[in-house]
N, CA and C of each residue as an Amber inpcrd file, in Angstrom:
protein
   192
   0.8510000  -1.1680000   0.0000000   0.0000000   0.0000000   0.0000000
   0.9060000   1.2440000   0.0000000   0.6360000   2.2100000  -0.8580000
   1.4530000   3.4260000  -0.8950000   1.3640000   4.2090000   0.4170000
   2.4510000   4.8900000   0.7330000   2.5220000   5.6410000   1.9870000
   1.4570000   6.7380000   2.0270000   1.2070000   7.3850000   0.9290000
   0.2070000   8.4550000   0.8890000  -1.1780000   7.9280000   1.2330000
  -1.5320000   6.7850000   0.6960000  -2.8320000   6.1910000   0.9860000
  -2.9190000   5.7770000   2.4550000  -1.8370000   5.2350000   2.9930000
  -1.8310000   4.8580000   4.4120000  -2.0270000   6.0760000   5.3080000
  -1.4120000   7.1940000   4.9330000  -1.5500000   8.4050000   5.7350000
  -2.9620000   8.9690000   5.6630000  -3.5680000   8.9160000   4.5020000
  -4.9420000   9.4060000   4.3650000  -5.8950000   8.5250000   5.1660000
  -5.7620000   7.2120000   5.0300000  -6.6200000   6.3010000   5.7980000
  -6.3690000   6.4280000   7.2980000  -5.1210000   6.6000000   7.6750000
  -4.7940000   6.7810000   9.0900000  -5.3770000   8.0600000   9.6490000
  -5.3360000   9.1310000   8.8760000  -5.9160000  10.3910000   9.3200000
  -7.4230000  10.2570000   9.5170000  -8.0770000   9.5890000   8.5770000
  -9.5210000   9.3670000   8.7000000  -9.8170000   8.5060000   9.9280000
  -9.0030000   7.4900000  10.1500000  -9.1920000   6.6250000  11.3120000
  -8.9710000   7.3920000  12.6170000  -7.9670000   8.2610000  12.6610000
  -7.7100000   9.0420000  13.8770000  -8.8460000  10.0080000  14.1810000
  -9.3330000  10.6960000  13.1660000 -10.4400000  11.6290000  13.3820000
 -11.6870000  10.8810000  13.8360000 -11.9530000   9.7430000  13.1930000
 -13.1060000   8.9260000  13.5820000 -12.9510000   8.4240000  15.0120000
 -11.7530000   7.9600000  15.3630000 -11.4880000   7.4900000  16.7260000
 -11.7590000   8.5760000  17.7500000 -11.2570000   9.7750000  17.5140000
 -11.4160000  10.8590000  18.4830000 -12.8850000  11.2450000  18.6350000
 -13.5990000  11.3490000  17.5330000 -15.0060000  11.7500000  17.6050000
 -15.8390000  10.6850000  18.3020000 -15.6940000   9.4340000  17.8940000
 -16.4800000   8.3490000  18.4990000 -16.1060000   8.1660000  19.9660000
 -14.8230000   8.2220000  20.2670000 -14.3680000   8.0520000  21.6490000
 -14.9130000   9.1600000  22.5460000 -14.8830000  10.3970000  22.0610000
 -15.3970000  11.5110000  22.8550000 -16.9030000  11.3710000  23.0960000
 -17.6360000  10.9740000  22.0790000 -19.0830000  10.7980000  22.2430000
 -19.4140000   9.6740000  23.2190000 -18.7010000   8.5600000  23.1020000
 -18.9520000   7.4260000  24.0050000 -18.5590000   7.7780000  25.4320000
 -17.4070000   8.4060000  25.6190000 -16.9530000   8.7730000  26.9660000
 -17.9180000   9.7610000  27.6090000 -18.4160000  10.7030000  26.8450000
 -19.3620000  11.6790000  27.3790000 -20.7070000  11.0210000  27.6890000
 -21.1480000  10.1120000  26.8340000 -22.4200000   9.4210000  27.0840000
 -22.3390000   8.5640000  28.3420000 -21.2250000   7.8850000  28.5350000
 -21.0450000   7.0740000  29.7510000 -21.0200000   7.9680000  30.9760000
 -20.3120000   9.0850000  30.8890000 -20.2490000  10.0080000  32.0230000
 -21.6240000  10.5730000  32.3450000 -22.3750000  10.9130000  31.3370000
 -23.7060000  11.4710000  31.5560000 -24.6410000  10.4390000  32.1890000
 -24.5250000   9.2020000  31.7550000 -25.4260000   8.1590000  32.2490000
 -25.0710000   7.6780000  33.6480000 -23.7840000   7.6790000  33.9990000
 -23.3800000   7.0250000  35.2440000 -22.7740000   7.9430000  36.3000000
 -22.3680000   9.1350000  35.9440000 -21.6670000   9.9830000  36.9060000
 -22.4850000  11.1780000  37.3660000 -23.7720000  11.1570000  37.1640000
 -24.6020000  12.3080000  37.4850000 -24.5550000  12.7280000  38.9380000
 -24.5870000  11.7870000  39.8520000 -24.6250000  12.1050000  41.2800000
 -23.3070000  11.8240000  41.9840000 -22.2570000  11.6330000  41.2330000
 -20.9520000  11.3260000  41.8270000 -20.2750000  12.5980000  42.3140000
 -19.3590000  12.4530000  43.2740000 -18.6140000  13.6250000  43.7470000
 -17.6690000  14.1630000  42.6670000 -17.1750000  15.3700000  42.8820000
 -16.3400000  16.0430000  41.8810000 -15.0730000  15.2680000  41.5740000
 -14.5040000  14.5970000  42.5840000 -13.2370000  13.9060000  42.3430000
 -13.4250000  12.6820000  41.4580000 -14.6080000  12.0790000  41.4670000
 -14.8850000  10.9570000  40.5670000 -14.9570000  11.4660000  39.1240000
 -15.5710000  12.6160000  38.9500000 -15.6090000  13.2270000  37.6110000
 -14.1940000  13.5360000  37.1240000 -13.3800000  14.1320000  37.9860000
 -12.0060000  14.4690000  37.6120000 -11.2160000  13.2140000  37.2490000
 -11.3380000  12.1740000  38.0550000 -10.6260000  10.9290000  37.7940000
 -11.1050000  10.2970000  36.4850000 -12.4060000  10.2700000  36.2720000
 -12.9510000   9.6810000  35.0530000 -12.4650000  10.4190000  33.8090000
 -12.5750000  11.7330000  33.8090000 -12.1720000  12.4850000  32.6250000
 -10.6600000  12.5160000  32.4570000  -9.9090000  12.4170000  33.5420000
  -8.4630000  12.3020000  33.4250000  -8.0890000  10.9840000  32.7500000
  -8.6730000   9.8830000  33.2110000  -8.3600000   8.5760000  32.6330000
  -8.8550000   8.4440000  31.1970000 -10.0540000   8.8960000  30.9340000
 -10.5530000   8.8030000  29.5610000  -9.8250000   9.7690000  28.6350000
  -9.3230000  10.8670000  29.1790000  -8.5450000  11.7990000  28.3780000
  -7.2090000  11.2380000  27.9610000  -6.6590000  10.3400000  28.7580000
  -5.3720000   9.7210000  28.4370000  -5.5560000   8.4170000  27.6640000
  -6.6340000   7.7100000  27.9140000  -6.8240000   6.3690000  27.3670000
  -6.9440000   6.3350000  25.8420000  -7.4170000   7.3960000  25.2120000
  -7.5710000   7.3870000  23.7580000  -6.2250000   7.3400000  23.0480000
  -5.1580000   7.6540000  23.7570000  -3.8320000   7.6790000  23.1470000
  -3.3880000   6.2680000  22.7440000  -3.8100000   5.2540000  23.4790000
  -3.3800000   3.8790000  23.1960000  -3.7980000   3.4290000  21.7940000
  -5.0740000   3.4970000  21.4170000  -5.3990000   3.1050000  20.0430000
  -4.8150000   4.0660000  19.0070000  -4.6630000   5.3300000  19.3760000
  -4.0740000   6.2840000  18.4340000  -2.6160000   5.9280000  18.1370000
  -1.9020000   5.4090000  19.1300000  -0.5160000   4.9980000  18.9030000
  -0.4440000   3.8760000  17.8790000  -1.3580000   2.9260000  17.9520000
  -1.3670000   1.8260000  16.9940000  -1.6720000   2.3280000  15.5820000
  -2.6050000   3.2670000  15.4660000  -2.9260000   3.8110000  14.1580000
  -1.7320000   4.5770000  13.5870000  -1.0940000   5.3820000  14.4240000
   0.0610000   6.1720000  13.9530000   1.2200000   5.2690000  13.5740000
   1.4780000   4.2170000  14.3620000   2.5670000   3.3110000  14.0170000
   2.2620000   2.5620000  12.7130000   0.9970000   2.2610000  12.4510000
   0.6300000   1.6260000  11.1810000   0.8410000   2.5940000  10.0200000
   0.5660000   3.8750000  10.2470000   0.7270000   4.8680000   9.1880000
   2.1790000   5.0130000   8.7720000   3.0900000   4.8610000   9.7050000
   4.5120000   5.0250000   9.4120000   5.0040000   3.7790000   8.7190000
């Protein structure tokens, strides 16, 4: 597969990953964290904010 095509597909995959991941993480937070204390919200959004990097690393390494 040409490098240019891999980069285009990887870019589309990264954008899709970020959008879908953000929507799912927000939907889970809305459904389950409504009455939780502030520190649970902070911990949840801290972990979900970092966790998306793992699949993104695999996509980026495939692009290279």
